[in-house]
mmCIF file of C-alpha atoms in Angstrom:
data_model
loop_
_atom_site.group_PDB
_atom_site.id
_atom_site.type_symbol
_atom_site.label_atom_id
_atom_site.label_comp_id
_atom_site.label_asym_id
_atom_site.label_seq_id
_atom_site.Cartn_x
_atom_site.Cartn_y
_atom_site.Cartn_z
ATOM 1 C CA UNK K 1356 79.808 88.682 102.334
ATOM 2 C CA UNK K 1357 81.917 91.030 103.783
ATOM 3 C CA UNK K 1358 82.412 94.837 103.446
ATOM 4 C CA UNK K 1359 84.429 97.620 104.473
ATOM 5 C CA UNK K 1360 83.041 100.886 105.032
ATOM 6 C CA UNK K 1361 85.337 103.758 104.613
ATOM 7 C CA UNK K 1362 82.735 106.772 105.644
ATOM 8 C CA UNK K 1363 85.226 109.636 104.770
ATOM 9 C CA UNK K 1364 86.184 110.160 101.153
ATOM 10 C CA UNK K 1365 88.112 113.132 102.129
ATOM 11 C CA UNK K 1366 90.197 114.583 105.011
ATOM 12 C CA UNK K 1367 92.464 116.981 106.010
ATOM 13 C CA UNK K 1368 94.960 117.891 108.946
ATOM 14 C CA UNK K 1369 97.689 120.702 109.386
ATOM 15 C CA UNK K 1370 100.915 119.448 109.695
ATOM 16 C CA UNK K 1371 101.863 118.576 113.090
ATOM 17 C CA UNK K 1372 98.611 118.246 113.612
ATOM 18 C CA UNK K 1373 96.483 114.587 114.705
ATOM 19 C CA UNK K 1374 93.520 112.909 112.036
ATOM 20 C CA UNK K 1375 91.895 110.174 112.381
ATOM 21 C CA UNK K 1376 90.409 107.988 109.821
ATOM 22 C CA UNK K 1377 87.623 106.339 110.849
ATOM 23 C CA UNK K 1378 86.314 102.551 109.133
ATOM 24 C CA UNK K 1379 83.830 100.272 110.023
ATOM 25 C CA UNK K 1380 83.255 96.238 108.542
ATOM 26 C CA UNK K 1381 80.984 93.771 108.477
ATOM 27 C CA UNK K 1382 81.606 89.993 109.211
ATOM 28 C CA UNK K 1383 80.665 87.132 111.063
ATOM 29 C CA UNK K 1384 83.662 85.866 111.660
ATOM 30 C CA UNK K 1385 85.242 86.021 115.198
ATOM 31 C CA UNK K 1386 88.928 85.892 113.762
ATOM 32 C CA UNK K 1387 89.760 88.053 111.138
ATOM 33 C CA UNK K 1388 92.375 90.553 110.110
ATOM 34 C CA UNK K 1389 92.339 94.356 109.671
ATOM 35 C CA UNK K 1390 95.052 96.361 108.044
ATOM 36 C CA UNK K 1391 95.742 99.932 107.182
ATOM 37 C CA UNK K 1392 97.149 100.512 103.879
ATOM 38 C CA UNK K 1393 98.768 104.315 102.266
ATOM 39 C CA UNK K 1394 98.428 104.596 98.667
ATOM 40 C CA UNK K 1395 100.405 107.404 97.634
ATOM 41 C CA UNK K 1396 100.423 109.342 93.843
ATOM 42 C CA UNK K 1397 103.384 106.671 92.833
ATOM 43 C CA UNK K 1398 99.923 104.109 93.000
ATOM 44 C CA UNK K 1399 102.398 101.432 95.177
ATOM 45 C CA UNK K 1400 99.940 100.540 98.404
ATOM 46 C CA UNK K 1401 102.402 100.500 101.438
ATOM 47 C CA UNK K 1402 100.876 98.512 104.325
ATOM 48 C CA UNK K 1403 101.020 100.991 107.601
ATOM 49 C CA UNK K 1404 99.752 98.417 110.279
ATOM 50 C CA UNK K 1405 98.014 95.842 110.850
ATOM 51 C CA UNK K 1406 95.402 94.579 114.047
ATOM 52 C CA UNK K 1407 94.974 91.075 114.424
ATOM 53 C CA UNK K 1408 90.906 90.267 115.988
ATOM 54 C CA UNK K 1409 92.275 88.396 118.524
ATOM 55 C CA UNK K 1410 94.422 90.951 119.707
ATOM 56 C CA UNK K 1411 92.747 93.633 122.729
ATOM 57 C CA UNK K 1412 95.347 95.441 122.769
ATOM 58 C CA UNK K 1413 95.738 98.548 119.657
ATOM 59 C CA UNK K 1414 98.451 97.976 117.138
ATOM 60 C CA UNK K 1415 100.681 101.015 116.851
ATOM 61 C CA UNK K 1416 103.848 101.961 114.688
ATOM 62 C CA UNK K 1417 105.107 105.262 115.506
ATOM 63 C CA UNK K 1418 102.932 107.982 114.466
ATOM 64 C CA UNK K 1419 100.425 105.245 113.631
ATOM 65 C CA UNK K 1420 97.971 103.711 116.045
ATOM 66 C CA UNK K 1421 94.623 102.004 115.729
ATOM 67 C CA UNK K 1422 91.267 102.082 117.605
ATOM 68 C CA UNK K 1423 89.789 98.935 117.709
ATOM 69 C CA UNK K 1424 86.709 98.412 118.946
ATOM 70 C CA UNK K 1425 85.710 94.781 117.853
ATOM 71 C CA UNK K 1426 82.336 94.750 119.273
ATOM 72 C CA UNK K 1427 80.859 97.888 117.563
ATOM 73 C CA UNK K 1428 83.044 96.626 113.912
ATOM 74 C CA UNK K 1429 85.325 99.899 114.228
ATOM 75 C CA UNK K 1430 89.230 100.031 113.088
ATOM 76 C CA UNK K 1431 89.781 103.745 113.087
ATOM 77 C CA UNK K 1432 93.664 104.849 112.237
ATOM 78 C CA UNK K 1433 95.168 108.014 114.283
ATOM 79 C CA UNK K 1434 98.002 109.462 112.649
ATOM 80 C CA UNK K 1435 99.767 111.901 115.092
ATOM 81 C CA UNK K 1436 102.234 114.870 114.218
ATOM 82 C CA UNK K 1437 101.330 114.915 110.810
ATOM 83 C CA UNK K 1438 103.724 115.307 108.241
ATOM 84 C CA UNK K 1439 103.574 116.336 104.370
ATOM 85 C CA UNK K 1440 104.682 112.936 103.333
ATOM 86 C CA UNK K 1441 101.792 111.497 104.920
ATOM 87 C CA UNK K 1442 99.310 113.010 102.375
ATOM 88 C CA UNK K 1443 97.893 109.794 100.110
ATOM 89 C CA UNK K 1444 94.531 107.871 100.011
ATOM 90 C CA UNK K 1445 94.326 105.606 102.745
ATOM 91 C CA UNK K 1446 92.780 102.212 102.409
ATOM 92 C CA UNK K 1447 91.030 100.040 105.440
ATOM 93 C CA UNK K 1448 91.063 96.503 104.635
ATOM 94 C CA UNK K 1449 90.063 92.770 106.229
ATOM 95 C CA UNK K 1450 90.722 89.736 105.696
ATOM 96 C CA UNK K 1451 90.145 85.683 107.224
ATOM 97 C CA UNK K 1452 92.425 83.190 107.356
ATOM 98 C CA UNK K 1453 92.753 82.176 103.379
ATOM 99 C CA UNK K 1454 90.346 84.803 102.552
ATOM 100 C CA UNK K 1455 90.687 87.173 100.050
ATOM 101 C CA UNK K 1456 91.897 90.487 101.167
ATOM 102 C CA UNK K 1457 88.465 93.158 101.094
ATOM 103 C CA UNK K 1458 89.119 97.128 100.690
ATOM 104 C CA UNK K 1459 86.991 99.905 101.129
ATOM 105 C CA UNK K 1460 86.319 102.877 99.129
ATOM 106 C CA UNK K 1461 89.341 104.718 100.648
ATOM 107 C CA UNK K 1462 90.034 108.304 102.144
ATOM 108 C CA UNK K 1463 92.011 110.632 101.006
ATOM 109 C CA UNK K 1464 93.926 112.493 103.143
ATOM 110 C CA UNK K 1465 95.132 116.061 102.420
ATOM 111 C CA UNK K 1466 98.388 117.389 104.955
ATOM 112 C CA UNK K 1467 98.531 120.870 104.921
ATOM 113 C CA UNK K 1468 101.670 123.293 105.467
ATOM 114 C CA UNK P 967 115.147 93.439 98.862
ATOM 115 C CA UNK P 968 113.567 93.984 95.251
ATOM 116 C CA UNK P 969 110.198 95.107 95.204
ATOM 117 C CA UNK P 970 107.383 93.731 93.098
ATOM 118 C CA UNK P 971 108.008 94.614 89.114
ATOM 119 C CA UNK P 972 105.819 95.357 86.601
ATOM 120 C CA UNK P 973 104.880 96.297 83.166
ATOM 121 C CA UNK P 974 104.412 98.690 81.434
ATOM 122 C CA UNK P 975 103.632 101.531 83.995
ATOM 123 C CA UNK P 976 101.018 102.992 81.555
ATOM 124 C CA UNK P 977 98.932 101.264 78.383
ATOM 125 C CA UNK P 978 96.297 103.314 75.846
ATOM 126 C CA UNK P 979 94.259 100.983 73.820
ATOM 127 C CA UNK P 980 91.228 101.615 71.804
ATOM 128 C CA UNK P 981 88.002 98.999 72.514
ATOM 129 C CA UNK P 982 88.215 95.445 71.236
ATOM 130 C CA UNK P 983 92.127 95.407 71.089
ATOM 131 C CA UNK P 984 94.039 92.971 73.334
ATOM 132 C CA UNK P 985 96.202 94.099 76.095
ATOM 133 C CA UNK P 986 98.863 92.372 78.465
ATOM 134 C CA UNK P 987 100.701 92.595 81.602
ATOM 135 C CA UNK P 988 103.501 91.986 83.495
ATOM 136 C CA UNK P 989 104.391 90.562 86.986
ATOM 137 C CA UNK P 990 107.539 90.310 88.441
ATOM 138 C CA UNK P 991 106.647 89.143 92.298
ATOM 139 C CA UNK P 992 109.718 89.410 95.601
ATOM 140 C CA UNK P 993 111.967 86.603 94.825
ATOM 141 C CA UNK P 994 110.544 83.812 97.067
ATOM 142 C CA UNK P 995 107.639 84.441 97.209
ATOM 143 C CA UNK P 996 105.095 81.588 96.323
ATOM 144 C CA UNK P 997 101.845 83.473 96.258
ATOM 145 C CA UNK P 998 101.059 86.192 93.472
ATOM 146 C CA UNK P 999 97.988 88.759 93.048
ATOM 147 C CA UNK P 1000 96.066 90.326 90.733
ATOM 148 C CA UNK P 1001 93.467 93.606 91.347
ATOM 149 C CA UNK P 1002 91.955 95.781 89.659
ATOM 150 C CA UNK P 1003 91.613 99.412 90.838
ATOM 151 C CA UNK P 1004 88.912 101.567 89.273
ATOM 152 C CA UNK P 1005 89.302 105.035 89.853
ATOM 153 C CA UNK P 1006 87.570 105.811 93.384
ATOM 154 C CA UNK P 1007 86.934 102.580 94.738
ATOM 155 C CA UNK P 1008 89.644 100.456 96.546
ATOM 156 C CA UNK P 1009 91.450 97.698 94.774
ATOM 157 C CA UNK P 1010 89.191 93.734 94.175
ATOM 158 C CA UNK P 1011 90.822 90.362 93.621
ATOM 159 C CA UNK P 1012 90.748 89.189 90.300
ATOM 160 C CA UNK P 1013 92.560 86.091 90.826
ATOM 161 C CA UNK P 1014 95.478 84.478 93.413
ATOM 162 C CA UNK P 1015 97.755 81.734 92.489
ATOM 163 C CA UNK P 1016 99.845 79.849 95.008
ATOM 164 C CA UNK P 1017 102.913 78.815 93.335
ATOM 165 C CA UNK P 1018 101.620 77.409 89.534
ATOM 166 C CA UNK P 1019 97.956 76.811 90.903
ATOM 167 C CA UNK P 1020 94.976 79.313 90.562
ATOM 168 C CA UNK P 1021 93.538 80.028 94.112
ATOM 169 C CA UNK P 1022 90.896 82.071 93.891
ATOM 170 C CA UNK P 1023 89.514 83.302 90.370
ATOM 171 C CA UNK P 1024 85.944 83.809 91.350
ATOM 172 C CA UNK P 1025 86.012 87.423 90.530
ATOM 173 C CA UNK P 1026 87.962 87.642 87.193
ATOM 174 C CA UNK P 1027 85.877 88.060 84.035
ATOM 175 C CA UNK P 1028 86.798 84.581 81.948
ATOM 176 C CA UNK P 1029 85.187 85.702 78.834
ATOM 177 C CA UNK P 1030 88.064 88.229 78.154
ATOM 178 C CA UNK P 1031 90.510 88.072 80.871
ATOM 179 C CA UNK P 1032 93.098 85.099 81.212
ATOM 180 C CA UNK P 1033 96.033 85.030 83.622
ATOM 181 C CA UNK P 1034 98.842 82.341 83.830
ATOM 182 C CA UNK P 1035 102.066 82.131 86.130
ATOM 183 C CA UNK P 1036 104.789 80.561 84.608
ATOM 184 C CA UNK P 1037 106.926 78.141 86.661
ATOM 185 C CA UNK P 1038 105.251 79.687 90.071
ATOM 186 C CA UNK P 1039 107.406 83.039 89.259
ATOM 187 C CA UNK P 1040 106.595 85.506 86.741
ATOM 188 C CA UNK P 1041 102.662 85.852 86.237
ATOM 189 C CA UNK P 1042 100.753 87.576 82.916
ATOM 190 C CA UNK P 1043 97.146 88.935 82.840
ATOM 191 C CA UNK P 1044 95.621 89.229 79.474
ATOM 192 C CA UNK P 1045 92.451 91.072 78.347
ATOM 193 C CA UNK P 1046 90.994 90.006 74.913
ATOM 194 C CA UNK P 1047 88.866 92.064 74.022
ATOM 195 C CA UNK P 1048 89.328 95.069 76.221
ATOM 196 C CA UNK P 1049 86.023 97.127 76.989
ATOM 197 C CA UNK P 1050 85.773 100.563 78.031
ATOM 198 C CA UNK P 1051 84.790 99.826 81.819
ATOM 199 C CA UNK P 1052 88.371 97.817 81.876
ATOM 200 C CA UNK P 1053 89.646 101.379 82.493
ATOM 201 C CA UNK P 1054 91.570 101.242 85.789
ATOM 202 C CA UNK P 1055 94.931 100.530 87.556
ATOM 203 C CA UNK P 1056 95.979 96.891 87.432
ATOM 204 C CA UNK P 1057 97.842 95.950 90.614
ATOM 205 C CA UNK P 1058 100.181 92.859 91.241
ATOM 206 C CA UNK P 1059 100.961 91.534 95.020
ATOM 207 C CA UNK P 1060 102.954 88.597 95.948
ATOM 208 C CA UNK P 1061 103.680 87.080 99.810
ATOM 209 C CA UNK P 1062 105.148 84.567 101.147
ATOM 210 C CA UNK P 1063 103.888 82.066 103.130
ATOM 211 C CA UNK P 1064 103.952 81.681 106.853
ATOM 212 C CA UNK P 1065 102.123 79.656 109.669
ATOM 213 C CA UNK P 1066 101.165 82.234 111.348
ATOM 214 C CA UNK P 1067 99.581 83.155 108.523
ATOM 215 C CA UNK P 1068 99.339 87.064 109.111
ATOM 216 C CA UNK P 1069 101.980 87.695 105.577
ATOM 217 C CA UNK P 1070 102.008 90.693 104.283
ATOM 218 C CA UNK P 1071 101.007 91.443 100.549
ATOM 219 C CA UNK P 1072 104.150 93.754 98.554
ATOM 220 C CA UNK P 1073 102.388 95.792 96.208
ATOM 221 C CA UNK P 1074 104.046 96.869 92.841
ATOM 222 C CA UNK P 1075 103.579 100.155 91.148
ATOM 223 C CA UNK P 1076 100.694 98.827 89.317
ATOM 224 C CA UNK P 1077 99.560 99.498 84.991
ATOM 225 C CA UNK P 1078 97.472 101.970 84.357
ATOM 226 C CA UNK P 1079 94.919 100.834 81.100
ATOM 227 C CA UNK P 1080 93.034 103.497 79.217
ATOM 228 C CA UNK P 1081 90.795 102.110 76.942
ATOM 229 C CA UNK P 1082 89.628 104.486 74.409
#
C-alpha cells in the first residue's frame, strides 16, 4: 500500500522569510502523482501544485516550488517570501492513474509578523 | 465558477442518532468524493462515484454509513447509527474528467460532526 510521510507536524517562518516542508512516500509504482495541498482555518483544501513522476524537471507556481527527488521518494515544497496568508496546514499527497488520492498527516505551518 | 456546496457547515448529534449530508459538486463535473478528516490526520476516501456509479467504496464503513448520488449530480452520505469515533470533518470533492488524466479535485468547505 502506499503512504505519505509528512515528518513535520509543525513549522514556522517569519514573513518574508523561505520554509520548506519536507515529505517523503512510498510506492512501487514508476508513474504516479504528487500534489501539494493548503488547508486553511475555512477547512476548504486549495491544491498549490502539483509534480507529475514523469516529469525531471520541479513544478513551480510563484512563491511555490517543489524538490523532487524521485529516487530517494522526496517531494519537499519551498515557499519563498512568506506571507501571513500563507499560514494553514499543508497536506502532501499521491496518487496513480485511477488511484485513490493518499494524504499524509499534514504540517502546519505558522507565518510570523 | 461555483465552488463545491455543502451542508450544513456544522452538525452536533448525540451517539446512536442518524446524521446526513450534503453535496453540491462544480457543475460538470462527473466524478464526486467523499473523506473523512479526523482531527490531526489528513483526509481518507470513503467512497468515489463516477457519474451514478460507486467507484471505489473499499474504505467506507457499510454497517452504518450509506452514500447515494442522485442523477450523477447531487450526492448524500448518511450515518445510521453515528458512533463517537465518527467525530471529524466530512469533506466532498468533485473533478472532471480528462485524458490526460492529471484533474484536479475542488474541495468544498466540508461538515463538521460532533458526536456527543
Amino acid at each position: 500500500a502506499q503512504t505519505v510521510t509528512q515528518s513535520q507536524p509543525e513549522m514556522s517562518v517569519q514573513e518574508a522569510e523561505t520554509v520548506t516542508l519536507s515529505c517523503t512516500y512510498d510506492t512501487s509504482e514508476s508513474d504516479y502523482y504528487l500534489f501539494w495541498y493548503k488547508q486553511p482555518p475555512s477547512r476548504q483544501m486549495i491544491l498549490v501544485i502539483r509534480q507529475e513522476a514523469y516529469k525531471q524537471q520541479n513544478a513551480t507556481e510563484n512563491r511555490f516550488s517543489v524538490n523532487f527527488q524521485k529516487a530517494a521518494k522526496s517531494f519537499s515544497l519551498k515557499i519563498s517570501d512568506s506571507q501571513l496568508g500563507d499560514a494553514a496546514m499543508y497536506f502532501c499527497a499521491y496518487r496513480t492513474s485511477g488511484s485513490r488520492l493518499t494524504f499524509g498527516e499534514g504540517t502546519q505551518l505558522t507565518v510570523n509578523p | 465558477e461555483a465552488g463545491v456546496a455543502q451542508s450544513p457547515r456544522y452538525k452536533i448529534i448525540e451517539k446512536r442518532q442518524s446524521v446526513a449530508f450534503w453535496c453540491n459538486p462544480i457543475s460538470g463535473h462527473a466524478t464526486l468524493y467523499w473523506y473523512q478528516q479526523i482531527l490531526g490526520q489528513g483526509p481518507k476516501l470513503l467512497i468515489q462515484f463516477q457519474n451514478n456509479g460507486v467507484v471505489d467504496d473499499s474504505q467506507l464503513p457499510k454497517d452504518r454509513f450509506s452514500a447515494e448520488r442522485l442523477k450523477g449530480v447531487d450526492s448524500t452520505l448518511k450515518i445510521q447509527p453515528a458512533k463517537l469515533e465518527d467525530s471529524a470533518v466530512y469533506l466532498c470533492a468533485s473533478s472532471l474528467i480528462r485524458l490526460a488524466d492529471t484533474y484536479e479535485q475542488y474541495f468544498g468547505p466540508g461538515t463538521r460532526l460532533t458526536v456527543t
